[in-house]
Amino acid sequence: ASLERLMDEALVIALTHGRSAMTMSDVAEAKMLVELGVTEVSVYTPEEKVRVATHEAGHATVAYFVGQSRQLDVLSIVKRRDSLGLLQHSDTEERFTQTQDELDALLQIAMGGLVAEEHWFEHVSTGPAGDLAAATSIGAQMIGACGMGESLISVAAAGDGPLSGGLIDKVLGDKAARAELDALLLSSREIARQIVADHTDVVEALRDALLERDELVGTEISDVIEARLVEVTTPR
């Protein structure tokens, strides 16, 4: 039933654009419609549009260089619900567990937008708020439940039973765990900051592509990145 709904939405999108057959771009747009809601018609100020594009390009750049087990699905500056833009990425294969390296990569990707704003603008905006919330949740799981910190004590086990709720509150309420979480997030930001500093040309290429097209899907993202990398390494 879910697949049928997805295909129906993709066909409607294709027909709306005057085509008699749907493409993978239509399927990707339908997937976002189902998962994230209807696209909102929003007009950014010129400065805001550049900031949002830079923010999302920062996420994608970090994801390309650290997310070896991830594929880049959609990069967008189209507003959907509370999101001004997004990088949608997924596992390259179905997985039921994640390694510490993979979770570290997710934290670094989450910091990509923040460090891009730091690099190109004088002040960071409210844009990274959702990214920091997601990173805090992942980090709390790593430190408080998965034994990926200095201590093997699981704060998630405290309470009424194994892995009881309120993990983030428990980690933040434990002085040692909170300090570890803070250090983990700061370290992730530094790694993301270095990647963005080393690849400003890639961020700018993605930013410019977003400003021109609003949305990149699938290989369109990696095509922009790889074309820019070839330009940088090709002797003149």
JSON list of C-alpha atoms in Angstrom, two decimals:
[
{"chain": "A", "resi": 1, "resn": "ALA", "atom": "CA", "xyz": [0.00, 0.00, 0.00]},
{"chain": "A", "resi": 2, "resn": "SER", "atom": "CA", "xyz": [2.86, 2.39, 0.79]},
{"chain": "A", "resi": 3, "resn": "LEU", "atom": "CA", "xyz": [4.56, 1.66, -2.52]},
{"chain": "A", "resi": 4, "resn": "GLU", "atom": "CA", "xyz": [1.29, 2.09, -4.37]},
{"chain": "A", "resi": 5, "resn": "ARG", "atom": "CA", "xyz": [0.80, 5.50, -2.77]},
{"chain": "A", "resi": 6, "resn": "LEU", "atom": "CA", "xyz": [4.36, 6.49, -3.64]},
{"chain": "A", "resi": 7, "resn": "MET", "atom": "CA", "xyz": [3.92, 5.49, -7.30]},
{"chain": "A", "resi": 8, "resn": "ASP", "atom": "CA", "xyz": [0.56, 7.25, -7.50]},
{"chain": "A", "resi": 9, "resn": "GLU", "atom": "CA", "xyz": [2.09, 10.46, -6.16]},
{"chain": "A", "resi": 10, "resn": "ALA", "atom": "CA", "xyz": [5.02, 10.18, -8.59]},
{"chain": "A", "resi": 11, "resn": "LEU", "atom": "CA", "xyz": [2.65, 9.73, -11.54]},
{"chain": "A", "resi": 12, "resn": "VAL", "atom": "CA", "xyz": [0.61, 12.75, -10.47]},
{"chain": "A", "resi": 13, "resn": "ILE", "atom": "CA", "xyz": [3.80, 14.83, -10.31]},
{"chain": "A", "resi": 14, "resn": "ALA", "atom": "CA", "xyz": [4.81, 13.65, -13.81]},
{"chain": "A", "resi": 15, "resn": "LEU", "atom": "CA", "xyz": [1.37, 14.45, -15.24]},
{"chain": "A", "resi": 16, "resn": "THR", "atom": "CA", "xyz": [1.41, 17.86, -13.56]},
{"chain": "A", "resi": 17, "resn": "HIS", "atom": "CA", "xyz": [4.61, 18.61, -15.46]},
{"chain": "A", "resi": 18, "resn": "GLY", "atom": "CA", "xyz": [3.04, 17.48, -18.75]},
{"chain": "A", "resi": 19, "resn": "ARG", "atom": "CA", "xyz": [4.83, 14.14, -19.05]},
{"chain": "A", "resi": 20, "resn": "SER", "atom": "CA", "xyz": [3.18, 10.80, -19.90]},
{"chain": "A", "resi": 21, "resn": "ALA", "atom": "CA", "xyz": [5.68, 8.74, -17.88]},
{"chain": "A", "resi": 22, "resn": "MET", "atom": "CA", "xyz": [7.33, 9.26, -14.51]},
{"chain": "A", "resi": 23, "resn": "THR", "atom": "CA", "xyz": [11.06, 9.46, -13.86]},
{"chain": "A", "resi": 24, "resn": "MET", "atom": "CA", "xyz": [13.20, 8.70, -10.80]},
{"chain": "A", "resi": 25, "resn": "SER", "atom": "CA", "xyz": [13.15, 12.43, -10.03]},
{"chain": "A", "resi": 26, "resn": "ASP", "atom": "CA", "xyz": [9.36, 12.21, -9.80]},
{"chain": "A", "resi": 27, "resn": "VAL", "atom": "CA", "xyz": [9.69, 9.24, -7.44]},
{"chain": "A", "resi": 28, "resn": "ALA", "atom": "CA", "xyz": [12.20, 11.14, -5.30]},
{"chain": "A", "resi": 29, "resn": "GLU", "atom": "CA", "xyz": [9.88, 14.17, -5.17]},
{"chain": "A", "resi": 30, "resn": "ALA", "atom": "CA", "xyz": [6.95, 11.91, -4.28]},
{"chain": "A", "resi": 31, "resn": "LYS", "atom": "CA", "xyz": [8.99, 10.28, -1.52]},
{"chain": "A", "resi": 32, "resn": "MET", "atom": "CA", "xyz": [9.69, 13.69, 0.02]},
{"chain": "A", "resi": 33, "resn": "LEU", "atom": "CA", "xyz": [6.03, 14.64, -0.37]},
{"chain": "A", "resi": 34, "resn": "VAL", "atom": "CA", "xyz": [4.96, 11.52, 1.52]},
{"chain": "A", "resi": 35, "resn": "GLU", "atom": "CA", "xyz": [7.65, 11.85, 4.21]},
{"chain": "A", "resi": 36, "resn": "LEU", "atom": "CA", "xyz": [7.95, 15.62, 4.63]},
{"chain": "A", "resi": 37, "resn": "GLY", "atom": "CA", "xyz": [4.71, 17.12, 3.38]},
{"chain": "A", "resi": 38, "resn": "VAL", "atom": "CA", "xyz": [3.67, 19.49, 0.63]},
{"chain": "A", "resi": 39, "resn": "THR", "atom": "CA", "xyz": [6.18, 21.94, -0.78]},
{"chain": "A", "resi": 40, "resn": "GLU", "atom": "CA", "xyz": [5.45, 25.48, 0.35]},
{"chain": "A", "resi": 41, "resn": "VAL", "atom": "CA", "xyz": [5.63, 28.41, -2.02]},
{"chain": "A", "resi": 42, "resn": "SER", "atom": "CA", "xyz": [8.08, 30.62, -0.14]},
{"chain": "A", "resi": 43, "resn": "VAL", "atom": "CA", "xyz": [10.05, 33.60, -1.34]},
{"chain": "A", "resi": 44, "resn": "TYR", "atom": "CA", "xyz": [13.41, 34.00, 0.38]},
{"chain": "A", "resi": 45, "resn": "THR", "atom": "CA", "xyz": [15.18, 37.31, 0.47]},
{"chain": "A", "resi": 46, "resn": "PRO", "atom": "CA", "xyz": [18.29, 37.13, -1.77]},
{"chain": "A", "resi": 47, "resn": "GLU", "atom": "CA", "xyz": [20.56, 37.07, 1.29]},
{"chain": "A", "resi": 48, "resn": "GLU", "atom": "CA", "xyz": [18.52, 34.36, 3.00]},
{"chain": "A", "resi": 49, "resn": "LYS", "atom": "CA", "xyz": [18.46, 32.18, -0.10]},
{"chain": "A", "resi": 50, "resn": "VAL", "atom": "CA", "xyz": [22.26, 32.31, -0.34]},
{"chain": "A", "resi": 51, "resn": "ARG", "atom": "CA", "xyz": [22.56, 31.44, 3.35]},
{"chain": "A", "resi": 52, "resn": "VAL", "atom": "CA", "xyz": [20.17, 28.47, 3.10]},
{"chain": "A", "resi": 53, "resn": "ALA", "atom": "CA", "xyz": [21.96, 27.20, -0.02]},
{"chain": "A", "resi": 54, "resn": "THR", "atom": "CA", "xyz": [25.35, 27.55, 1.67]},
{"chain": "A", "resi": 55, "resn": "HIS", "atom": "CA", "xyz": [24.05, 25.75, 4.77]},
{"chain": "A", "resi": 56, "resn": "GLU", "atom": "CA", "xyz": [22.74, 22.78, 2.80]},
{"chain": "A", "resi": 57, "resn": "ALA", "atom": "CA", "xyz": [25.83, 22.69, 0.61]},
{"chain": "A", "resi": 58, "resn": "GLY", "atom": "CA", "xyz": [27.91, 22.41, 3.79]},
{"chain": "A", "resi": 59, "resn": "HIS", "atom": "CA", "xyz": [25.93, 19.35, 4.87]},
{"chain": "A", "resi": 60, "resn": "ALA", "atom": "CA", "xyz": [26.34, 17.71, 1.47]},
{"chain": "A", "resi": 61, "resn": "THR", "atom": "CA", "xyz": [30.07, 18.42, 1.26]},
{"chain": "A", "resi": 62, "resn": "VAL", "atom": "CA", "xyz": [30.76, 16.86, 4.65]},
{"chain": "A", "resi": 63, "resn": "ALA", "atom": "CA", "xyz": [28.48, 13.92, 3.81]},
{"chain": "A", "resi": 64, "resn": "TYR", "atom": "CA", "xyz": [30.35, 13.26, 0.56]},
{"chain": "A", "resi": 65, "resn": "PHE", "atom": "CA", "xyz": [33.73, 13.06, 2.28]},
{"chain": "A", "resi": 66, "resn": "VAL", "atom": "CA", "xyz": [32.82, 11.21, 5.50]},
{"chain": "A", "resi": 67, "resn": "GLY", "atom": "CA", "xyz": [29.69, 9.19, 4.65]},
{"chain": "A", "resi": 68, "resn": "GLN", "atom": "CA", "xyz": [31.23, 6.24, 2.83]},
{"chain": "A", "resi": 69, "resn": "SER", "atom": "CA", "xyz": [28.27, 4.02, 3.77]},
{"chain": "A", "resi": 70, "resn": "ARG", "atom": "CA", "xyz": [25.70, 6.64, 2.77]},
{"chain": "A", "resi": 71, "resn": "GLN", "atom": "CA", "xyz": [24.16, 7.77, -0.49]},
{"chain": "A", "resi": 72, "resn": "LEU", "atom": "CA", "xyz": [23.09, 11.34, -1.14]},
{"chain": "A", "resi": 73, "resn": "ASP", "atom": "CA", "xyz": [19.44, 11.29, -2.19]},
{"chain": "A", "resi": 74, "resn": "VAL", "atom": "CA", "xyz": [18.17, 14.88, -2.28]},
{"chain": "A", "resi": 75, "resn": "LEU", "atom": "CA", "xyz": [19.73, 18.29, -1.70]},
{"chain": "A", "resi": 76, "resn": "SER", "atom": "CA", "xyz": [17.17, 21.07, -1.62]},
{"chain": "A", "resi": 77, "resn": "ILE", "atom": "CA", "xyz": [16.45, 24.66, -0.66]},
{"chain": "A", "resi": 78, "resn": "VAL", "atom": "CA", "xyz": [12.70, 24.19, -1.20]},
{"chain": "A", "resi": 79, "resn": "LYS", "atom": "CA", "xyz": [10.71, 24.85, 1.99]},
{"chain": "A", "resi": 80, "resn": "ARG", "atom": "CA", "xyz": [8.79, 21.90, 3.40]},
{"chain": "A", "resi": 81, "resn": "ARG", "atom": "CA", "xyz": [6.97, 22.18, 6.74]},
{"chain": "A", "resi": 82, "resn": "ASP", "atom": "CA", "xyz": [9.49, 23.60, 9.24]},
{"chain": "A", "resi": 83, "resn": "SER", "atom": "CA", "xyz": [12.49, 22.87, 7.01]},
{"chain": "A", "resi": 84, "resn": "LEU", "atom": "CA", "xyz": [13.91, 25.69, 4.88]},
{"chain": "A", "resi": 85, "resn": "GLY", "atom": "CA", "xyz": [16.08, 23.19, 3.03]},
{"chain": "A", "resi": 86, "resn": "LEU", "atom": "CA", "xyz": [17.41, 19.70, 3.47]},
{"chain": "A", "resi": 87, "resn": "LEU", "atom": "CA", "xyz": [19.97, 17.07, 2.68]},
{"chain": "A", "resi": 88, "resn": "GLN", "atom": "CA", "xyz": [18.29, 13.69, 2.54]},
{"chain": "A", "resi": 89, "resn": "HIS", "atom": "CA", "xyz": [20.75, 10.81, 2.73]},
{"chain": "A", "resi": 90, "resn": "SER", "atom": "CA", "xyz": [20.37, 7.11, 3.43]},
{"chain": "A", "resi": 91, "resn": "ASP", "atom": "CA", "xyz": [22.29, 3.87, 3.94]},
{"chain": "A", "resi": 92, "resn": "THR", "atom": "CA", "xyz": [23.67, 2.33, 0.76]},
{"chain": "A", "resi": 93, "resn": "GLU", "atom": "CA", "xyz": [22.23, -1.00, 1.92]},
{"chain": "A", "resi": 94, "resn": "GLU", "atom": "CA", "xyz": [19.66, -2.15, 4.46]},
{"chain": "A", "resi": 95, "resn": "ARG", "atom": "CA", "xyz": [21.22, -2.07, 7.92]},
{"chain": "A", "resi": 96, "resn": "PHE", "atom": "CA", "xyz": [20.04, -3.02, 11.41]},
{"chain": "A", "resi": 97, "resn": "THR", "atom": "CA", "xyz": [23.11, -1.77, 13.32]},
{"chain": "A", "resi": 98, "resn": "GLN", "atom": "CA", "xyz": [25.52, 1.14, 13.02]},
{"chain": "A", "resi": 99, "resn": "THR", "atom": "CA", "xyz": [29.18, 1.32, 13.95]},
{"chain": "A", "resi": 100, "resn": "GLN", "atom": "CA", "xyz": [30.74, 4.09, 15.99]},
{"chain": "A", "resi": 101, "resn": "ASP", "atom": "CA", "xyz": [32.48, 5.40, 12.87]},
{"chain": "A", "resi": 102, "resn": "GLU", "atom": "CA", "xyz": [29.13, 5.60, 11.06]},
{"chain": "A", "resi": 103, "resn": "LEU", "atom": "CA", "xyz": [27.51, 7.46, 13.96]},
{"chain": "A", "resi": 104, "resn": "ASP", "atom": "CA", "xyz": [30.50, 9.81, 14.14]},
{"chain": "A", "resi": 105, "resn": "ALA", "atom": "CA", "xyz": [29.94, 10.53, 10.44]},
{"chain": "A", "resi": 106, "resn": "LEU", "atom": "CA", "xyz": [26.29, 11.37, 11.10]},
{"chain": "A", "resi": 107, "resn": "LEU", "atom": "CA", "xyz": [27.36, 13.86, 13.77]},
{"chain": "A", "resi": 108, "resn": "GLN", "atom": "CA", "xyz": [29.87, 15.47, 11.43]},
{"chain": "A", "resi": 109, "resn": "ILE", "atom": "CA", "xyz": [27.27, 15.70, 8.64]},
{"chain": "A", "resi": 110, "resn": "ALA", "atom": "CA", "xyz": [24.85, 17.34, 11.08]},
{"chain": "A", "resi": 111, "resn": "MET", "atom": "CA", "xyz": [27.50, 19.99, 11.82]},
{"chain": "A", "resi": 112, "resn": "GLY", "atom": "CA", "xyz": [28.14, 20.72, 8.13]},
{"chain": "A", "resi": 113, "resn": "GLY", "atom": "CA", "xyz": [25.50, 23.44, 7.84]},
{"chain": "A", "resi": 114, "resn": "LEU", "atom": "CA", "xyz": [26.62, 25.24, 10.98]},
{"chain": "A", "resi": 115, "resn": "VAL", "atom": "CA", "xyz": [30.30, 25.34, 10.01]},
{"chain": "A", "resi": 116, "resn": "ALA", "atom": "CA", "xyz": [29.44, 26.47, 6.48]},
{"chain": "A", "resi": 117, "resn": "GLU", "atom": "CA", "xyz": [27.50, 29.40, 7.94]},
{"chain": "A", "resi": 118, "resn": "GLU", "atom": "CA", "xyz": [30.44, 30.16, 10.23]},
{"chain": "A", "resi": 119, "resn": "HIS", "atom": "CA", "xyz": [32.82, 30.14, 7.27]},
{"chain": "A", "resi": 120, "resn": "TRP", "atom": "CA", "xyz": [30.85, 32.34, 4.86]},
{"chain": "A", "resi": 121, "resn": "PHE", "atom": "CA", "xyz": [28.89, 34.65, 7.16]},
{"chain": "A", "resi": 122, "resn": "GLU", "atom": "CA", "xyz": [29.74, 36.78, 10.15]},
{"chain": "A", "resi": 123, "resn": "HIS", "atom": "CA", "xyz": [27.10, 35.15, 12.38]},
{"chain": "A", "resi": 124, "resn": "VAL", "atom": "CA", "xyz": [25.35, 31.78, 12.51]},
{"chain": "A", "resi": 125, "resn": "SER", "atom": "CA", "xyz": [21.56, 31.91, 12.01]},
{"chain": "A", "resi": 126, "resn": "THR", "atom": "CA", "xyz": [18.79, 29.90, 13.66]},
{"chain": "A", "resi": 127, "resn": "GLY", "atom": "CA", "xyz": [19.15, 27.39, 10.80]},
{"chain": "A", "resi": 128, "resn": "PRO", "atom": "CA", "xyz": [21.35, 24.87, 12.66]},
{"chain": "A", "resi": 129, "resn": "ALA", "atom": "CA", "xyz": [18.85, 24.44, 15.54]},
{"chain": "A", "resi": 130, "resn": "GLY", "atom": "CA", "xyz": [17.32, 21.25, 14.14]},
{"chain": "A", "resi": 131, "resn": "ASP", "atom": "CA", "xyz": [20.75, 19.88, 13.23]},
{"chain": "A", "resi": 132, "resn": "LEU", "atom": "CA", "xyz": [22.02, 20.39, 16.78]},
{"chain": "A", "resi": 133, "resn": "ALA", "atom": "CA", "xyz": [18.94, 18.70, 18.22]},
{"chain": "A", "resi": 134, "resn": "ALA", "atom": "CA", "xyz": [19.50, 15.68, 15.96]},
{"chain": "A", "resi": 135, "resn": "ALA", "atom": "CA", "xyz": [23.22, 15.56, 16.80]},
{"chain": "A", "resi": 136, "resn": "THR", "atom": "CA", "xyz": [22.48, 15.78, 20.52]},
{"chain": "A", "resi": 137, "resn": "SER", "atom": "CA", "xyz": [20.07, 12.85, 20.22]},
{"chain": "A", "resi": 138, "resn": "ILE", "atom": "CA", "xyz": [22.60, 10.70, 18.33]},
{"chain": "A", "resi": 139, "resn": "GLY", "atom": "CA", "xyz": [25.40, 11.64, 20.71]},
{"chain": "A", "resi": 140, "resn": "ALA", "atom": "CA", "xyz": [23.28, 10.87, 23.77]},
{"chain": "A", "resi": 141, "resn": "GLN", "atom": "CA", "xyz": [22.57, 7.41, 22.39]},
{"chain": "A", "resi": 142, "resn": "MET", "atom": "CA", "xyz": [26.28, 6.83, 21.78]},
{"chain": "A", "resi": 143, "resn": "ILE", "atom": "CA", "xyz": [27.40, 8.03, 25.23]},
{"chain": "A", "resi": 144, "resn": "GLY", "atom": "CA", "xyz": [24.43, 7.02, 27.34]},
{"chain": "A", "resi": 145, "resn": "ALA", "atom": "CA", "xyz": [23.40, 3.67, 25.90]},
{"chain": "A", "resi": 146, "resn": "CYS", "atom": "CA", "xyz": [25.92, 2.18, 23.46]},
{"chain": "A", "resi": 147, "resn": "GLY", "atom": "CA", "xyz": [29.16, 2.27, 25.46]},
{"chain": "A", "resi": 148, "resn": "MET", "atom": "CA", "xyz": [30.89, 4.51, 22.92]},
{"chain": "A", "resi": 149, "resn": "GLY", "atom": "CA", "xyz": [32.29, 6.87, 25.54]},
{"chain": "A", "resi": 150, "resn": "GLU", "atom": "CA", "xyz": [34.78, 6.61, 28.37]},
{"chain": "A", "resi": 151, "resn": "SER", "atom": "CA", "xyz": [32.31, 4.78, 30.63]},
{"chain": "A", "resi": 152, "resn": "LEU", "atom": "CA", "xyz": [30.41, 1.56, 29.93]},
{"chain": "A", "resi": 153, "resn": "ILE", "atom": "CA", "xyz": [27.66, 2.50, 32.38]},
{"chain": "A", "resi": 154, "resn": "SER", "atom": "CA", "xyz": [24.34, 2.86, 30.58]},
{"chain": "A", "resi": 155, "resn": "VAL", "atom": "CA", "xyz": [22.34, 5.80, 31.85]},
{"chain": "A", "resi": 156, "resn": "ALA", "atom": "CA", "xyz": [19.55, 4.47, 29.61]},
{"chain": "A", "resi": 157, "resn": "ALA", "atom": "CA", "xyz": [19.16, 1.55, 32.02]},
{"chain": "A", "resi": 158, "resn": "ALA", "atom": "CA", "xyz": [18.22, 3.85, 34.90]},
{"chain": "A", "resi": 159, "resn": "GLY", "atom": "CA", "xyz": [14.57, 4.17, 35.78]},
{"chain": "A", "resi": 160, "resn": "ASP", "atom": "CA", "xyz": [11.77, 1.65, 35.66]},
{"chain": "A", "resi": 161, "resn": "GLY", "atom": "CA", "xyz": [13.43, -0.84, 33.35]},
{"chain": "A", "resi": 162, "resn": "PRO", "atom": "CA", "xyz": [16.07, -1.55, 30.71]},
{"chain": "A", "resi": 163, "resn": "LEU", "atom": "CA", "xyz": [16.43, 1.25, 28.18]},
{"chain": "A", "resi": 164, "resn": "SER", "atom": "CA", "xyz": [13.69, 3.31, 29.79]},
{"chain": "A", "resi": 165, "resn": "GLY", "atom": "CA", "xyz": [12.72, 6.62, 28.18]},
{"chain": "A", "resi": 166, "resn": "GLY", "atom": "CA", "xyz": [14.17, 10.10, 28.52]},
{"chain": "A", "resi": 167, "resn": "LEU", "atom": "CA", "xyz": [17.69, 9.18, 27.46]},
{"chain": "A", "resi": 168, "resn": "ILE", "atom": "CA", "xyz": [18.70, 12.71, 26.47]},
{"chain": "A", "resi": 169, "resn": "ASP", "atom": "CA", "xyz": [17.48, 14.11, 29.79]},
{"chain": "A", "resi": 170, "resn": "LYS", "atom": "CA", "xyz": [19.43, 11.40, 31.63]},
{"chain": "A", "resi": 171, "resn": "VAL", "atom": "CA", "xyz": [22.65, 12.12, 29.76]},
{"chain": "A", "resi": 172, "resn": "LEU", "atom": "CA", "xyz": [22.26, 15.87, 30.23]},
{"chain": "A", "resi": 173, "resn": "GLY", "atom": "CA", "xyz": [21.48, 15.33, 33.91]},
{"chain": "A", "resi": 174, "resn": "ASP", "atom": "CA", "xyz": [24.61, 13.24, 34.50]},
{"chain": "A", "resi": 175, "resn": "LYS", "atom": "CA", "xyz": [27.63, 15.53, 34.88]},
{"chain": "A", "resi": 176, "resn": "ALA", "atom": "CA", "xyz": [30.20, 13.11, 33.43]},
{"chain": "A", "resi": 177, "resn": "ALA", "atom": "CA", "xyz": [27.98, 11.96, 30.57]},
{"chain": "A", "resi": 178, "resn": "ARG", "atom": "CA", "xyz": [27.05, 15.53, 29.70]},
{"chain": "A", "resi": 179, "resn": "ALA", "atom": "CA", "xyz": [30.72, 16.54, 29.56]},
{"chain": "A", "resi": 180, "resn": "GLU", "atom": "CA", "xyz": [31.45, 13.60, 27.23]},
{"chain": "A", "resi": 181, "resn": "LEU", "atom": "CA", "xyz": [28.52, 14.49, 25.00]},
{"chain": "A", "resi": 182, "resn": "ASP", "atom": "CA", "xyz": [29.63, 18.10, 24.80]},
{"chain": "A", "resi": 183, "resn": "ALA", "atom": "CA", "xyz": [33.18, 17.05, 23.91]},
{"chain": "A", "resi": 184, "resn": "LEU", "atom": "CA", "xyz": [31.86, 14.66, 21.25]},
{"chain": "A", "resi": 185, "resn": "LEU", "atom": "CA", "xyz": [29.76, 17.35, 19.59]},
{"chain": "A", "resi": 186, "resn": "LEU", "atom": "CA", "xyz": [32.58, 19.91, 19.70]},
{"chain": "A", "resi": 187, "resn": "SER", "atom": "CA", "xyz": [34.97, 17.37, 18.16]},
{"chain": "A", "resi": 188, "resn": "SER", "atom": "CA", "xyz": [32.44, 16.63, 15.40]},
{"chain": "A", "resi": 189, "resn": "ARG", "atom": "CA", "xyz": [32.16, 20.34, 14.65]},
{"chain": "A", "resi": 190, "resn": "GLU", "atom": "CA", "xyz": [35.95, 20.68, 14.37]},
{"chain": "A", "resi": 191, "resn": "ILE", "atom": "CA", "xyz": [36.16, 17.77, 11.90]},
{"chain": "A", "resi": 192, "resn": "ALA", "atom": "CA", "xyz": [33.32, 19.22, 9.83]},
{"chain": "A", "resi": 193, "resn": "ARG", "atom": "CA", "xyz": [34.93, 22.67, 9.99]},
{"chain": "A", "resi": 194, "resn": "GLN", "atom": "CA", "xyz": [38.20, 21.30, 8.60]},
{"chain": "A", "resi": 195, "resn": "ILE", "atom": "CA", "xyz": [36.44, 19.46, 5.77]},
{"chain": "A", "resi": 196, "resn": "VAL", "atom": "CA", "xyz": [34.57, 22.60, 4.75]},
{"chain": "A", "resi": 197, "resn": "ALA", "atom": "CA", "xyz": [37.76, 24.68, 4.97]},
{"chain": "A", "resi": 198, "resn": "ASP", "atom": "CA", "xyz": [39.61, 22.15, 2.80]},
{"chain": "A", "resi": 199, "resn": "HIS", "atom": "CA", "xyz": [36.82, 22.01, 0.21]},
{"chain": "A", "resi": 200, "resn": "THR", "atom": "CA", "xyz": [35.36, 25.51, 0.00]},
{"chain": "A", "resi": 201, "resn": "ASP", "atom": "CA", "xyz": [35.25, 25.15, -3.79]},
{"chain": "A", "resi": 202, "resn": "VAL", "atom": "CA", "xyz": [32.93, 22.12, -3.48]},
{"chain": "A", "resi": 203, "resn": "VAL", "atom": "CA", "xyz": [30.62, 23.96, -1.08]},
{"chain": "A", "resi": 204, "resn": "GLU", "atom": "CA", "xyz": [30.47, 26.91, -3.47]},
{"chain": "A", "resi": 205, "resn": "ALA", "atom": "CA", "xyz": [29.76, 24.67, -6.47]},
{"chain": "A", "resi": 206, "resn": "LEU", "atom": "CA", "xyz": [26.87, 23.00, -4.65]},
{"chain": "A", "resi": 207, "resn": "ARG", "atom": "CA", "xyz": [25.62, 26.36, -3.39]},
{"chain": "A", "resi": 208, "resn": "ASP", "atom": "CA", "xyz": [25.61, 27.81, -6.90]},
{"chain": "A", "resi": 209, "resn": "ALA", "atom": "CA", "xyz": [23.83, 24.73, -8.29]},
{"chain": "A", "resi": 210, "resn": "LEU", "atom": "CA", "xyz": [21.13, 25.06, -5.63]},
{"chain": "A", "resi": 211, "resn": "LEU", "atom": "CA", "xyz": [20.69, 28.76, -6.33]},
{"chain": "A", "resi": 212, "resn": "GLU", "atom": "CA", "xyz": [20.21, 27.92, -10.00]},
{"chain": "A", "resi": 213, "resn": "ARG", "atom": "CA", "xyz": [18.04, 24.79, -9.70]},
{"chain": "A", "resi": 214, "resn": "ASP", "atom": "CA", "xyz": [16.63, 24.80, -6.12]},
{"chain": "A", "resi": 215, "resn": "GLU", "atom": "CA", "xyz": [16.97, 21.03, -5.86]},
{"chain": "A", "resi": 216, "resn": "LEU", "atom": "CA", "xyz": [19.45, 18.29, -6.80]},
{"chain": "A", "resi": 217, "resn": "VAL", "atom": "CA", "xyz": [18.43, 14.63, -6.82]},
{"chain": "A", "resi": 218, "resn": "GLY", "atom": "CA", "xyz": [20.61, 11.51, -6.64]},
{"chain": "A", "resi": 219, "resn": "THR", "atom": "CA", "xyz": [23.61, 11.57, -8.95]},
{"chain": "A", "resi": 220, "resn": "GLU", "atom": "CA", "xyz": [23.01, 15.25, -9.70]},
{"chain": "A", "resi": 221, "resn": "ILE", "atom": "CA", "xyz": [24.61, 15.95, -6.29]},
{"chain": "A", "resi": 222, "resn": "SER", "atom": "CA", "xyz": [27.70, 13.83, -6.82]},
{"chain": "A", "resi": 223, "resn": "ASP", "atom": "CA", "xyz": [28.00, 15.06, -10.43]},
{"chain": "A", "resi": 224, "resn": "VAL", "atom": "CA", "xyz": [28.38, 18.66, -9.20]},
{"chain": "A", "resi": 225, "resn": "ILE", "atom": "CA", "xyz": [30.92, 17.62, -6.56]},
{"chain": "A", "resi": 226, "resn": "GLU", "atom": "CA", "xyz": [33.00, 15.42, -8.86]},
{"chain": "A", "resi": 227, "resn": "ALA", "atom": "CA", "xyz": [32.99, 17.97, -11.69]},
{"chain": "A", "resi": 228, "resn": "ARG", "atom": "CA", "xyz": [34.33, 20.57, -9.28]},
{"chain": "A", "resi": 229, "resn": "LEU", "atom": "CA", "xyz": [37.00, 18.21, -7.98]},
{"chain": "A", "resi": 230, "resn": "VAL", "atom": "CA", "xyz": [38.14, 17.50, -11.53]},
{"chain": "A", "resi": 231, "resn": "GLU", "atom": "CA", "xyz": [38.36, 21.24, -12.25]},
{"chain": "A", "resi": 232, "resn": "VAL", "atom": "CA", "xyz": [40.50, 21.76, -9.16]},
{"chain": "A", "resi": 233, "resn": "THR", "atom": "CA", "xyz": [42.92, 18.92, -9.94]},
{"chain": "A", "resi": 234, "resn": "THR", "atom": "CA", "xyz": [43.19, 19.49, -13.71]},
{"chain": "A", "resi": 235, "resn": "PRO", "atom": "CA", "xyz": [46.35, 21.48, -14.61]},
{"chain": "A", "resi": 236, "resn": "ARG", "atom": "CA", "xyz": [45.75, 24.71, -16.53]}
]
